Coordinates of C-alpha atoms and ligand atoms in Angstrom, one line a residue:
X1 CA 50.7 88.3 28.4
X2 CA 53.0 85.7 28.4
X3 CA 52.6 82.1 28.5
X4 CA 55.0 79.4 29.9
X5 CA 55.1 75.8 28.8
X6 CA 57.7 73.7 30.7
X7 CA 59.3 71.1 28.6
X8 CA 62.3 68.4 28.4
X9 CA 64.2 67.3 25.3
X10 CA 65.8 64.2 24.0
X11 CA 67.3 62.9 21.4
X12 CA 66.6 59.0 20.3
X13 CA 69.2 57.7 17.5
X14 CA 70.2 61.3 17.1
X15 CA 66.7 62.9 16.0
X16 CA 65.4 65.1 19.2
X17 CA 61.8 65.3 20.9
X18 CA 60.8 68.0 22.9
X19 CA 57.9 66.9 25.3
X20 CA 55.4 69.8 26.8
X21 CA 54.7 69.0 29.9
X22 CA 52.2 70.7 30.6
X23 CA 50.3 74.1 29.4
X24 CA 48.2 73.0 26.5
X25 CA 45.1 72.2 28.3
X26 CA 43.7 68.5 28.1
X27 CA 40.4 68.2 25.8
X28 CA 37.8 67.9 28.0
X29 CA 35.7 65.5 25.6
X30 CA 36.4 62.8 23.6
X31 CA 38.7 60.6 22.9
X32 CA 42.4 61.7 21.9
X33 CA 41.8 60.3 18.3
X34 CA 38.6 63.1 18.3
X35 CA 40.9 65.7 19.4
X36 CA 43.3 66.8 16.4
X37 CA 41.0 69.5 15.5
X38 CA 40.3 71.0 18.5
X39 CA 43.8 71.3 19.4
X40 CA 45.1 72.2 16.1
X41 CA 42.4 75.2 15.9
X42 CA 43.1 76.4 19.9
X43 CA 47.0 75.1 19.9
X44 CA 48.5 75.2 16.7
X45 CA 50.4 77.9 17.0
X46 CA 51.5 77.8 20.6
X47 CA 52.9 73.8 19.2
X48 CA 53.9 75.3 16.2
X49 CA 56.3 78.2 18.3
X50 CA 57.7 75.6 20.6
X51 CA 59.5 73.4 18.0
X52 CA 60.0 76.3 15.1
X53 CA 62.8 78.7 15.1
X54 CA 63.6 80.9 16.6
X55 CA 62.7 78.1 19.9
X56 CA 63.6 74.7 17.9
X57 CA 64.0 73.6 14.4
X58 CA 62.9 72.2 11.3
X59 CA 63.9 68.9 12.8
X60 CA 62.9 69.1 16.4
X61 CA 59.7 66.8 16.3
X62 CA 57.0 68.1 19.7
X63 CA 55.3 65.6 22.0
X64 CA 51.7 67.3 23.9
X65 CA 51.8 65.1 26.8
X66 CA 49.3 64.6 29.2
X67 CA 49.4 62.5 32.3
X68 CA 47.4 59.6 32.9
X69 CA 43.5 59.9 33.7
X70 CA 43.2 56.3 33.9
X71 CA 45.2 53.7 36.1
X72 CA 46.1 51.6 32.8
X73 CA 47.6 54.0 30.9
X74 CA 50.7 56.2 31.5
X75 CA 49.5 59.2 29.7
X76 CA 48.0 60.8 26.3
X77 CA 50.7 61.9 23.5
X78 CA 49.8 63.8 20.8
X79 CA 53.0 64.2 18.3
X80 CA 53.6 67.2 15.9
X81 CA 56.5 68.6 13.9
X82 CA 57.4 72.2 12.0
X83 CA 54.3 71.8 9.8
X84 CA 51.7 70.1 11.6
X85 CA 50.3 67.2 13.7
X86 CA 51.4 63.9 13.4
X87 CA 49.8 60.1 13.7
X88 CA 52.8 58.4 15.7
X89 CA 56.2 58.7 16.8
X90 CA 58.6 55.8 17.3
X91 CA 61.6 57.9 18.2
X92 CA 59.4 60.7 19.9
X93 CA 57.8 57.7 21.7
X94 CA 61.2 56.6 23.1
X95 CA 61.9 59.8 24.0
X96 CA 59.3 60.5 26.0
X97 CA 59.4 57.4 28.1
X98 CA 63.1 58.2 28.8
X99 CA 62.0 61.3 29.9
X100 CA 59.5 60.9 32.0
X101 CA 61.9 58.5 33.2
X102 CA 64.3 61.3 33.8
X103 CA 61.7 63.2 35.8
X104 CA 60.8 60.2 38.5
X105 CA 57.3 60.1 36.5
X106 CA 57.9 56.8 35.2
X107 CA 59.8 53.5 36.4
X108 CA 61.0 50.5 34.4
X109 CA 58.4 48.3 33.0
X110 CA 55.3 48.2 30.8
X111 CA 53.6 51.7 30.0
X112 CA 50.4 52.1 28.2
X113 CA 50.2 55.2 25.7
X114 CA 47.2 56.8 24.1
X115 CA 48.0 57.9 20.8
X116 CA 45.6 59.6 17.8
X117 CA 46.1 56.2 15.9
X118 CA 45.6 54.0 18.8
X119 CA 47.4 53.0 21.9
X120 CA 51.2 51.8 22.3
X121 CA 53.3 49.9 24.2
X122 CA 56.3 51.1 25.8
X123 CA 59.0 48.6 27.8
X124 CA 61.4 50.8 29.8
X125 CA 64.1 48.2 30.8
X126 CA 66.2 48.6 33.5
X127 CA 68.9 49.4 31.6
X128 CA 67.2 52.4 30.0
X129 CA 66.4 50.8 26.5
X130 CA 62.9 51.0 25.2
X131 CA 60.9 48.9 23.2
X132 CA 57.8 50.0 21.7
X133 CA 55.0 48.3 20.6
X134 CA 53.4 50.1 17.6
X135 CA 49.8 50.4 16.2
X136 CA 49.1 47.3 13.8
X137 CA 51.2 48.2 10.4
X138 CA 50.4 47.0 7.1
X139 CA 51.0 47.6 3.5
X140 CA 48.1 48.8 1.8
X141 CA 49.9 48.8 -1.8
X142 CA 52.6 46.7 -3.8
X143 CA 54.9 48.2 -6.3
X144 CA 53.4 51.4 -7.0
X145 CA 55.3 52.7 -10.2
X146 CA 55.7 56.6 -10.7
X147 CA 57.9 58.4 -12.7
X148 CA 59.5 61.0 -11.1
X149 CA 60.4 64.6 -13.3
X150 CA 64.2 64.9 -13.9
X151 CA 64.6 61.8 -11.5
X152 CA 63.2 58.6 -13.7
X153 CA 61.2 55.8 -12.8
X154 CA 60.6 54.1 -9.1
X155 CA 58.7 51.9 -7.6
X156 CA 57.5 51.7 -3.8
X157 CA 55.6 49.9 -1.1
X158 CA 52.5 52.3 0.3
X159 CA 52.8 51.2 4.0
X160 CA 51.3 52.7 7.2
X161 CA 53.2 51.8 10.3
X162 CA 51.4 55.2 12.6
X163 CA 52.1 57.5 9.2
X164 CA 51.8 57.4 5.7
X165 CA 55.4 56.0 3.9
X166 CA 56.1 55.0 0.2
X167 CA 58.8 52.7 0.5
X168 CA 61.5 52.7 -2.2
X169 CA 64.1 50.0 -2.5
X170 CA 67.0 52.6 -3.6
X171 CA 70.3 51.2 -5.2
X172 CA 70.8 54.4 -7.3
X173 CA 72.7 56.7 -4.7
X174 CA 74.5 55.7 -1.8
X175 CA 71.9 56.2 1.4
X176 CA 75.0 58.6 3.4
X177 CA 74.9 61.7 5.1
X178 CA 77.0 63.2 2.1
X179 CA 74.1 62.8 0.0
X180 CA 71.6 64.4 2.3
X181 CA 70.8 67.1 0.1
X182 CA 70.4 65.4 -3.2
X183 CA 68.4 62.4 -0.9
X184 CA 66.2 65.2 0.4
X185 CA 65.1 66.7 -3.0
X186 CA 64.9 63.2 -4.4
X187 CA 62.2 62.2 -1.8
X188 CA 60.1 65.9 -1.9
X189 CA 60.1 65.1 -5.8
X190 CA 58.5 61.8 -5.3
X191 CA 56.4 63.1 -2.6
X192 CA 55.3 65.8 -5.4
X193 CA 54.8 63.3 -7.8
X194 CA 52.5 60.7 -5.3
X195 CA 50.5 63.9 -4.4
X196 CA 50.3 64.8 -8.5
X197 CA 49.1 61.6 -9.2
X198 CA 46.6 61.1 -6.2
X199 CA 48.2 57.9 -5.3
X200 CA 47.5 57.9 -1.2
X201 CA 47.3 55.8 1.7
X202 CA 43.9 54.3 2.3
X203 CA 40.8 56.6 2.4
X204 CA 43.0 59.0 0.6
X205 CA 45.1 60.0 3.4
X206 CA 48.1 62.1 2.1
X207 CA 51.5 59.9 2.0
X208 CA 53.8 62.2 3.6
X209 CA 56.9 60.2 4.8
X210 CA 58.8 58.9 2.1
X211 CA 61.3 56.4 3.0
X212 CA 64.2 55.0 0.8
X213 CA 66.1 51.6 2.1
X214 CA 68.8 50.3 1.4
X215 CA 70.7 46.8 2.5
X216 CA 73.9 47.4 0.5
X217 CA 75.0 50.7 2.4
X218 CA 74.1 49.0 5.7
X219 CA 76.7 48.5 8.2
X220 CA 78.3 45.3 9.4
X221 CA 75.3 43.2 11.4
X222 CA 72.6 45.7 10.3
X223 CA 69.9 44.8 7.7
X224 CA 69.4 47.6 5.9
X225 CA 69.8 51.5 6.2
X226 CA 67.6 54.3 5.6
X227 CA 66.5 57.5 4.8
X228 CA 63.4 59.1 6.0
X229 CA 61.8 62.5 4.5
X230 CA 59.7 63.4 7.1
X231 CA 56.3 65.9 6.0
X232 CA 58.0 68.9 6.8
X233 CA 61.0 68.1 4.2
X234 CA 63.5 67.2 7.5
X235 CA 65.3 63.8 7.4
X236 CA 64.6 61.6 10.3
X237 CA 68.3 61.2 11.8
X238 CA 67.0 58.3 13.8
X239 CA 66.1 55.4 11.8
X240 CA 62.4 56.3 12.4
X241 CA 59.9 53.9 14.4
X242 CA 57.1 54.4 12.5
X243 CA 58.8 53.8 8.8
X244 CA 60.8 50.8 10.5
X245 CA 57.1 49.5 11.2
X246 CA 56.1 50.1 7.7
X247 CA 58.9 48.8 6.3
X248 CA 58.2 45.6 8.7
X249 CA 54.9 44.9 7.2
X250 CA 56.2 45.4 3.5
X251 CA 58.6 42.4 4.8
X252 CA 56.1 40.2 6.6
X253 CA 53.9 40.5 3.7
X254 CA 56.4 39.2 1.5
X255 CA 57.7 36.5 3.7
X256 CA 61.1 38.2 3.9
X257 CA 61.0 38.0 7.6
X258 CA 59.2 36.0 9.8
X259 CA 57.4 36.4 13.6
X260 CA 59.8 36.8 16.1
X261 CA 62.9 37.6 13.6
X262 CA 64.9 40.8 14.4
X263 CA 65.5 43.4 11.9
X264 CA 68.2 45.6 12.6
X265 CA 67.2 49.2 11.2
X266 CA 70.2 51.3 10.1
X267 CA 69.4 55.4 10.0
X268 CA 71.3 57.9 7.5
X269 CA 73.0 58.8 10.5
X270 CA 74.1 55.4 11.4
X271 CA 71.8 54.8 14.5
X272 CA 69.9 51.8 14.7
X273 CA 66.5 50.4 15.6
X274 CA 65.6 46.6 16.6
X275 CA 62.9 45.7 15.4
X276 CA 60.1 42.9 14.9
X277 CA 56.8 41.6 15.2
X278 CA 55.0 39.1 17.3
X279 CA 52.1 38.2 14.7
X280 CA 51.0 38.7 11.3
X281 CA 47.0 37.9 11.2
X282 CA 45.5 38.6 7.4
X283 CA 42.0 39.7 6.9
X284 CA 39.1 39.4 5.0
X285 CA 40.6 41.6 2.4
X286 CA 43.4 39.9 1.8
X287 CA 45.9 42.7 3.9
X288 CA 48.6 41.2 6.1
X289 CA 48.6 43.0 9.7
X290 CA 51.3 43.0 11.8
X291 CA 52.4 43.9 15.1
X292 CA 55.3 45.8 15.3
X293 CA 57.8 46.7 18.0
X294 CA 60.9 48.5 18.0
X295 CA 63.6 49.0 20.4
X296 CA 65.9 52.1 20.9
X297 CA 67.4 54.2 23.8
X298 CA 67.1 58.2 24.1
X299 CA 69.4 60.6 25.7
X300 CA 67.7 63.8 27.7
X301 CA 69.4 67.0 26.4
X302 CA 67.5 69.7 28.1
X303 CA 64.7 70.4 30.7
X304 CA 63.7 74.3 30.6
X305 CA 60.7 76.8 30.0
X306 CA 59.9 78.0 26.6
X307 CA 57.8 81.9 27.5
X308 CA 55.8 82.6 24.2
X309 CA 54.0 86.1 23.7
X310 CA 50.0 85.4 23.6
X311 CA 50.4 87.9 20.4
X312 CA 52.3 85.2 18.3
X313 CA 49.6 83.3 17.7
X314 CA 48.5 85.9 14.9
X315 CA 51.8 84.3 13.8
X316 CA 50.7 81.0 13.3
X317 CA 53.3 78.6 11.7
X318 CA 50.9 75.8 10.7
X319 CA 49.3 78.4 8.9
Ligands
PYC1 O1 60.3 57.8 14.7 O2 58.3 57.4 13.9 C1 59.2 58.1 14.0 C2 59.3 59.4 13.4 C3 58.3 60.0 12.7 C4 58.7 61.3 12.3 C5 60.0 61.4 12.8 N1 60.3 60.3 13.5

């Protein structure tokens, strides 16, 4: 038997999204923060074939989409790459506003989007650009030292901005799309190391972005530049929404940048990200919480069917 699922892809800064549009049936209880196990045991490996080879790639990160069943919101959006589910997606979340857009689903203005970590904000302006508003970020751990086999010592920010990040101030090699490779196995062996040493984000939720920033190999007008390991060990060509908003909360905490202030977010790849936030409340425990936006445009690339064979799911990438 085979199965269609009609899609549309985009690229945001470079790094593409492919949104299903529809064929991976909606829940039909809960909440969509109650649903990651339901879909991951039913869906998994229908997600898993739609943004793996030989139908996508290590990079292409997947957006489950479905439309609104309220009149406040413009839809549910559960994000996943080549190994799994994911919290939030800045880029992804750019993407799919641009293409819904595309598709005469959505107009300019203010969209509401319910994510697994809570809801976002999306402003599609009339000149295409988006802004997002992000889930509250924070940084739940200062200068966490490791030391790092065949690599030496660092020290990093533990941030959540929709994932996990461990922030590393990086002066040692130039943050350039030369250095990809030796970038890439530098970040999987600190990732490695975090995971060795149980250090976590809070509740002991795996850290499986790790983000390396740099301000000296920034262009021209931009504040710093990046580069993001992503969980399934693919680089985040954009300069990736949901580390920017991490990395935003490492800098409000530290009163490096104030409410309101732009921070112009530089990828590998040389894309950029605006971003900022409107408030920084601290609570009872002493953690600074902002909220984050950040503003990029997308470019759709492709709308099309993917036709999977019902007998690949005993194929299960996710596996
Ligand atoms: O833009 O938040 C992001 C993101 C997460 C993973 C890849 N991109």
């Amino acid at each position: 038997m085979t199965r269609t699922l009609r899609f549309i892809d985009s690229h945001t800064g470079g790094e593409p999204t492919r949104v299903l549009l529809e064929g991976i049936p909606r829940p039909a209880r809960g909440r969509i923060r109650e649903w990651y196990q339901e879909i991951r045991r039913e869906y998994g490996w229908l997600l898993a074939a739609a943004v793996n080879e030989p139908r996508g790639s290590d990079i292409l990160v997947g957006a489950a989409y479905w439309p609104p069943t309220e009149s406040d919101m413009a839809g549910e959006v559960m994000f996943f790459n080549n190994v799994g589910l994911l919290g939030m997606c800045g880029h992804g979340t750019i993407g799919l506003v641009v293409s819904l857009a595309h598709l005469g689903r959505l107009a300019p203005g203010l969209h509401t989007l319910h994510t697994p970590v809570g809801n976002v904000r999306a402003f599609l302006r009339e000149d295409g650009r988006v802004r997002v508003q992000n889930v509250p970020s924070y940084r739940h751990r200062k200068n966490v030292a490791i030391d790092v086999p065949g690599y030496g010592g660092f020290i990093g920010d533990v941030a959540w901005g929709g994932n996990w990040f461990y922030i590393v101030e990086h002066g040692q090699d130039r943050i350039d799309l030369s250095n990809r490779d030796l970038l890439t196995e530098l970040c999987w062996a600190i990732r490695g190391e975090l995971r060795a040493r149980g250090i976590t984000g809070r509740d002991g939720a795996e850290i499986d972005h790790i983000e390396l920033s740099s301000a000296r190999d920034a262009a021209p007008g931009n504040d710093a530049k990046n580069f993001v390991l992503c969980s399934g060990k693919a680089y985040d060509r954009s300069p990736c929404g949901t580390g920017t908003s991490a990395r935003l909360a490492c800098l409000a905490a530290d009163g490096v940048l104030g409410a309101g202030q732009t921070w112009r977010q530089e990828s590998v790849t040389g894309s950029v990200f605006e971003g900022n936030y409107e408030s920084c409340t601290v609570d009872d425990d002493g953690v600074a919480w902002i909220k984050p936006s950040i503003t990029g445009s997308a470019q759709v690339t492709a709308v099309g069917e993917l036709l999977f064979d019902e007998a690949e799911r005993a194929a299960d990438r996710w596996a």
